[in-house]
């Protein structure tokens, strides 16, 4: 790796410690990039990284159990919440950015576990797009949301709790 995507000596050390702990806990990253992502986002805190990775592996197992592919998940989420994720791009600092319209969200439309797993799959795929380089992982991604017209009809505590395994303390992403 070169330039902004080169790993620092400190990050390499974090990765080494994290890999040792992953082996002990029997929860492995898929590759060196994912290992680096967790090490960087957790700033070398192996306990935090293992907890995050474990949450993501559980969600991935649910998604794989239901054989959910990206195209199917996207179609189902778009049918339930059309136009809720409207755009992605870069902010003035070059960080990945996404825009969402909370008023377009229909959390009560996700009636089945399969539909809810589709939402998790779409979220994970979207986050993966926002963290495709070491530089993006270090700098984080910006999430801009419109709350205009949003009400309790657009929010579900159960769906929020379920998705928080990915959005808050799971996927290796720093949301700004």
mmCIF file of C-alpha atoms in Angstrom:
data_model
loop_
_atom_site.group_PDB
_atom_site.id
_atom_site.type_symbol
_atom_site.label_atom_id
_atom_site.label_comp_id
_atom_site.label_asym_id
_atom_site.label_seq_id
_atom_site.Cartn_x
_atom_site.Cartn_y
_atom_site.Cartn_z
ATOM 1 C CA UNK A 1 0.000 0.000 0.000
ATOM 2 C CA UNK A 2 1.175 3.491 -0.625
ATOM 3 C CA UNK A 3 0.362 7.069 0.300
ATOM 4 C CA UNK A 4 -2.740 7.621 2.397
ATOM 5 C CA UNK A 5 -3.491 3.903 2.336
ATOM 6 C CA UNK A 6 -0.173 2.792 3.818
ATOM 7 C CA UNK A 7 -0.533 1.287 7.266
ATOM 8 C CA UNK A 8 1.466 2.949 10.015
ATOM 9 C CA UNK A 9 3.742 0.980 12.322
ATOM 10 C CA UNK A 10 1.233 1.535 15.115
ATOM 11 C CA UNK A 11 -1.624 0.187 12.980
ATOM 12 C CA UNK A 12 0.446 -2.861 12.042
ATOM 13 C CA UNK A 13 1.082 -3.479 15.735
ATOM 14 C CA UNK A 14 -2.637 -3.138 16.486
ATOM 15 C CA UNK A 15 -3.368 -5.641 13.704
ATOM 16 C CA UNK A 16 -0.894 -8.151 15.099
ATOM 17 C CA UNK A 17 -2.393 -7.946 18.598
ATOM 18 C CA UNK A 18 -5.912 -8.156 17.218
ATOM 19 C CA UNK A 19 -5.108 -11.205 15.092
ATOM 20 C CA UNK A 20 -3.685 -12.966 18.159
ATOM 21 C CA UNK A 21 -6.893 -12.241 20.094
ATOM 22 C CA UNK A 22 -9.081 -13.281 17.156
ATOM 23 C CA UNK A 23 -7.360 -16.656 17.118
ATOM 24 C CA UNK A 24 -7.912 -17.075 20.872
ATOM 25 C CA UNK A 25 -11.602 -16.117 20.613
ATOM 26 C CA UNK A 26 -12.160 -18.098 17.393
ATOM 27 C CA UNK A 27 -13.632 -15.144 15.527
ATOM 28 C CA UNK A 28 -11.571 -14.399 12.461
ATOM 29 C CA UNK A 29 -11.505 -11.472 10.046
ATOM 30 C CA UNK A 30 -12.074 -12.464 6.432
ATOM 31 C CA UNK A 31 -8.820 -10.887 5.253
ATOM 32 C CA UNK A 32 -6.060 -8.406 6.168
ATOM 33 C CA UNK A 33 -8.128 -5.445 5.026
ATOM 34 C CA UNK A 34 -10.946 -6.316 7.418
ATOM 35 C CA UNK A 35 -8.402 -6.924 10.185
ATOM 36 C CA UNK A 36 -6.934 -3.463 9.525
ATOM 37 C CA UNK A 37 -10.411 -1.884 9.509
ATOM 38 C CA UNK A 38 -11.288 -3.211 12.956
ATOM 39 C CA UNK A 39 -7.843 -2.377 14.348
ATOM 40 C CA UNK A 40 -8.032 1.210 13.048
ATOM 41 C CA UNK A 41 -11.654 1.948 13.985
ATOM 42 C CA UNK A 42 -11.082 0.567 17.489
ATOM 43 C CA UNK A 43 -7.672 2.283 17.772
ATOM 44 C CA UNK A 44 -5.960 -0.884 18.908
ATOM 45 C CA UNK A 45 -8.562 -1.793 21.552
ATOM 46 C CA UNK A 46 -8.713 -5.538 20.892
ATOM 47 C CA UNK A 47 -11.596 -6.144 23.310
ATOM 48 C CA UNK A 48 -13.750 -3.592 21.483
ATOM 49 C CA UNK A 49 -12.691 -4.915 18.070
ATOM 50 C CA UNK A 50 -13.525 -8.529 18.996
ATOM 51 C CA UNK A 51 -16.944 -7.444 20.304
ATOM 52 C CA UNK A 52 -17.684 -5.556 17.074
ATOM 53 C CA UNK A 53 -16.458 -8.380 14.854
ATOM 54 C CA UNK A 54 -18.515 -10.930 16.810
ATOM 55 C CA UNK A 55 -21.693 -8.852 16.323
ATOM 56 C CA UNK A 56 -21.068 -8.564 12.599
ATOM 57 C CA UNK A 57 -20.379 -12.298 12.233
ATOM 58 C CA UNK A 58 -23.712 -13.075 13.921
ATOM 59 C CA UNK A 59 -25.593 -10.762 11.547
ATOM 60 C CA UNK A 60 -23.717 -12.235 8.578
ATOM 61 C CA UNK A 61 -24.685 -15.740 9.710
ATOM 62 C CA UNK A 62 -28.356 -14.706 9.788
ATOM 63 C CA UNK A 63 -28.097 -13.206 6.322
ATOM 64 C CA UNK A 64 -26.268 -16.258 4.946
ATOM 65 C CA UNK A 65 -28.804 -18.587 6.602
ATOM 66 C CA UNK A 66 -31.505 -16.838 4.595
ATOM 67 C CA UNK A 67 -29.368 -16.844 1.414
ATOM 68 C CA UNK A 68 -29.836 -13.129 0.862
ATOM 69 C CA UNK A 69 -27.904 -11.651 -2.043
ATOM 70 C CA UNK A 70 -27.314 -7.946 -2.608
ATOM 71 C CA UNK A 71 -29.670 -7.556 -5.580
ATOM 72 C CA UNK A 72 -32.597 -9.250 -3.831
ATOM 73 C CA UNK A 73 -32.033 -7.345 -0.599
ATOM 74 C CA UNK A 74 -31.896 -4.032 -2.465
ATOM 75 C CA UNK A 75 -35.142 -4.736 -4.335
ATOM 76 C CA UNK A 76 -36.996 -5.681 -1.150
ATOM 77 C CA UNK A 77 -35.754 -2.659 0.814
ATOM 78 C CA UNK A 78 -36.592 -0.334 -2.089
ATOM 79 C CA UNK A 79 -40.144 -1.714 -2.260
ATOM 80 C CA UNK A 80 -40.658 -1.090 1.464
ATOM 81 C CA UNK A 81 -38.801 2.250 1.707
ATOM 82 C CA UNK A 82 -38.558 3.783 -1.767
ATOM 83 C CA UNK A 83 -36.205 6.759 -1.967
ATOM 84 C CA UNK A 84 -35.057 6.581 1.648
ATOM 85 C CA UNK A 85 -31.375 6.398 0.625
ATOM 86 C CA UNK A 86 -31.118 8.988 -2.070
ATOM 87 C CA UNK A 87 -27.483 9.724 -2.740
ATOM 88 C CA UNK A 88 -23.858 9.071 -1.991
ATOM 89 C CA UNK A 89 -20.813 11.106 -2.847
ATOM 90 C CA UNK A 90 -17.932 12.986 -1.188
ATOM 91 C CA UNK A 91 -17.903 15.958 1.156
ATOM 92 C CA UNK A 92 -15.528 18.950 0.849
ATOM 93 C CA UNK A 93 -12.808 17.022 2.714
ATOM 94 C CA UNK A 94 -13.081 14.058 0.342
ATOM 95 C CA UNK A 95 -14.760 11.734 2.836
ATOM 96 C CA UNK A 96 -17.459 9.356 1.605
ATOM 97 C CA UNK A 97 -20.903 10.761 2.262
ATOM 98 C CA UNK A 98 -24.427 9.390 2.183
ATOM 99 C CA UNK A 99 -27.755 11.166 2.312
ATOM 100 C CA UNK A 100 -30.891 9.594 3.662
ATOM 101 C CA UNK A 101 -34.444 10.832 4.051
ATOM 102 C CA UNK A 102 -35.869 9.587 7.350
ATOM 103 C CA UNK A 103 -39.384 10.663 6.380
ATOM 104 C CA UNK A 104 -39.292 8.067 3.581
ATOM 105 C CA UNK A 105 -38.476 5.296 6.058
ATOM 106 C CA UNK A 106 -41.193 2.763 6.749
ATOM 107 C CA UNK A 107 -39.803 0.540 9.510
ATOM 108 C CA UNK A 108 -43.166 -1.157 10.061
ATOM 109 C CA UNK A 109 -43.049 -2.416 6.478
ATOM 110 C CA UNK A 110 -40.303 -4.857 7.505
ATOM 111 C CA UNK A 111 -42.791 -7.410 8.812
ATOM 112 C CA UNK A 112 -40.764 -10.605 8.480
ATOM 113 C CA UNK A 113 -37.354 -11.614 9.735
ATOM 114 C CA UNK A 114 -36.319 -12.129 6.114
ATOM 115 C CA UNK A 115 -37.246 -8.522 5.235
ATOM 116 C CA UNK A 116 -35.382 -7.224 8.303
ATOM 117 C CA UNK A 117 -32.321 -9.272 7.316
ATOM 118 C CA UNK A 118 -32.545 -7.706 3.846
ATOM 119 C CA UNK A 119 -32.317 -4.275 5.473
ATOM 120 C CA UNK A 120 -29.222 -5.371 7.400
ATOM 121 C CA UNK A 121 -27.657 -6.717 4.196
ATOM 122 C CA UNK A 122 -28.274 -3.438 2.361
ATOM 123 C CA UNK A 123 -26.864 -1.455 5.291
ATOM 124 C CA UNK A 124 -23.726 -3.614 5.456
ATOM 125 C CA UNK A 125 -23.205 -3.412 1.699
ATOM 126 C CA UNK A 126 -23.630 0.360 1.775
ATOM 127 C CA UNK A 127 -21.174 0.705 4.660
ATOM 128 C CA UNK A 128 -18.693 -1.491 2.771
ATOM 129 C CA UNK A 129 -18.877 0.964 -0.138
ATOM 130 C CA UNK A 130 -18.159 3.853 2.243
ATOM 131 C CA UNK A 131 -15.075 2.108 3.674
ATOM 132 C CA UNK A 132 -13.292 0.691 0.664
ATOM 133 C CA UNK A 133 -9.829 2.096 1.440
ATOM 134 C CA UNK A 134 -7.644 2.464 4.530
ATOM 135 C CA UNK A 135 -7.873 6.250 4.156
ATOM 136 C CA UNK A 136 -11.688 6.094 4.212
ATOM 137 C CA UNK A 137 -11.603 3.893 7.309
ATOM 138 C CA UNK A 138 -9.303 6.338 9.110
ATOM 139 C CA UNK A 139 -11.250 9.466 8.159
ATOM 140 C CA UNK A 140 -14.744 8.051 8.505
ATOM 141 C CA UNK A 141 -17.856 8.676 6.479
ATOM 142 C CA UNK A 142 -20.405 11.459 6.710
ATOM 143 C CA UNK A 143 -24.086 10.691 7.057
ATOM 144 C CA UNK A 144 -26.474 13.515 6.284
ATOM 145 C CA UNK A 145 -30.131 12.927 7.042
ATOM 146 C CA UNK A 146 -33.268 14.904 6.461
ATOM 147 C CA UNK A 147 -35.748 14.748 9.300
ATOM 148 C CA UNK A 148 -38.285 17.014 7.622
ATOM 149 C CA UNK A 149 -41.680 15.356 7.863
ATOM 150 C CA UNK A 150 -40.342 12.580 10.070
ATOM 151 C CA UNK A 151 -42.495 11.302 12.910
ATOM 152 C CA UNK A 152 -42.931 8.251 15.115
ATOM 153 C CA UNK A 153 -44.383 6.449 12.096
ATOM 154 C CA UNK A 154 -40.834 6.483 10.670
ATOM 155 C CA UNK A 155 -39.164 4.952 13.724
ATOM 156 C CA UNK A 156 -39.271 1.511 15.303
ATOM 157 C CA UNK A 157 -37.412 0.788 18.544
ATOM 158 C CA UNK A 158 -37.267 -2.899 17.667
ATOM 159 C CA UNK A 159 -35.761 -2.297 14.230
ATOM 160 C CA UNK A 160 -33.347 0.283 15.651
ATOM 161 C CA UNK A 161 -32.205 -2.160 18.351
ATOM 162 C CA UNK A 162 -31.710 -4.890 15.768
ATOM 163 C CA UNK A 163 -29.809 -2.660 13.329
ATOM 164 C CA UNK A 164 -27.618 -1.116 16.024
ATOM 165 C CA UNK A 165 -25.511 -4.289 15.974
ATOM 166 C CA UNK A 166 -24.286 -2.991 12.628
ATOM 167 C CA UNK A 167 -24.762 0.765 12.698
ATOM 168 C CA UNK A 168 -23.457 1.624 16.163
ATOM 169 C CA UNK A 169 -21.033 -0.952 17.491
ATOM 170 C CA UNK A 170 -20.524 -3.530 14.793
ATOM 171 C CA UNK A 171 -19.369 -2.659 11.301
ATOM 172 C CA UNK A 172 -15.918 -1.026 11.248
ATOM 173 C CA UNK A 173 -17.010 2.445 10.215
ATOM 174 C CA UNK A 174 -16.733 5.865 11.834
ATOM 175 C CA UNK A 175 -19.895 7.798 11.060
ATOM 176 C CA UNK A 176 -19.576 11.569 11.364
#
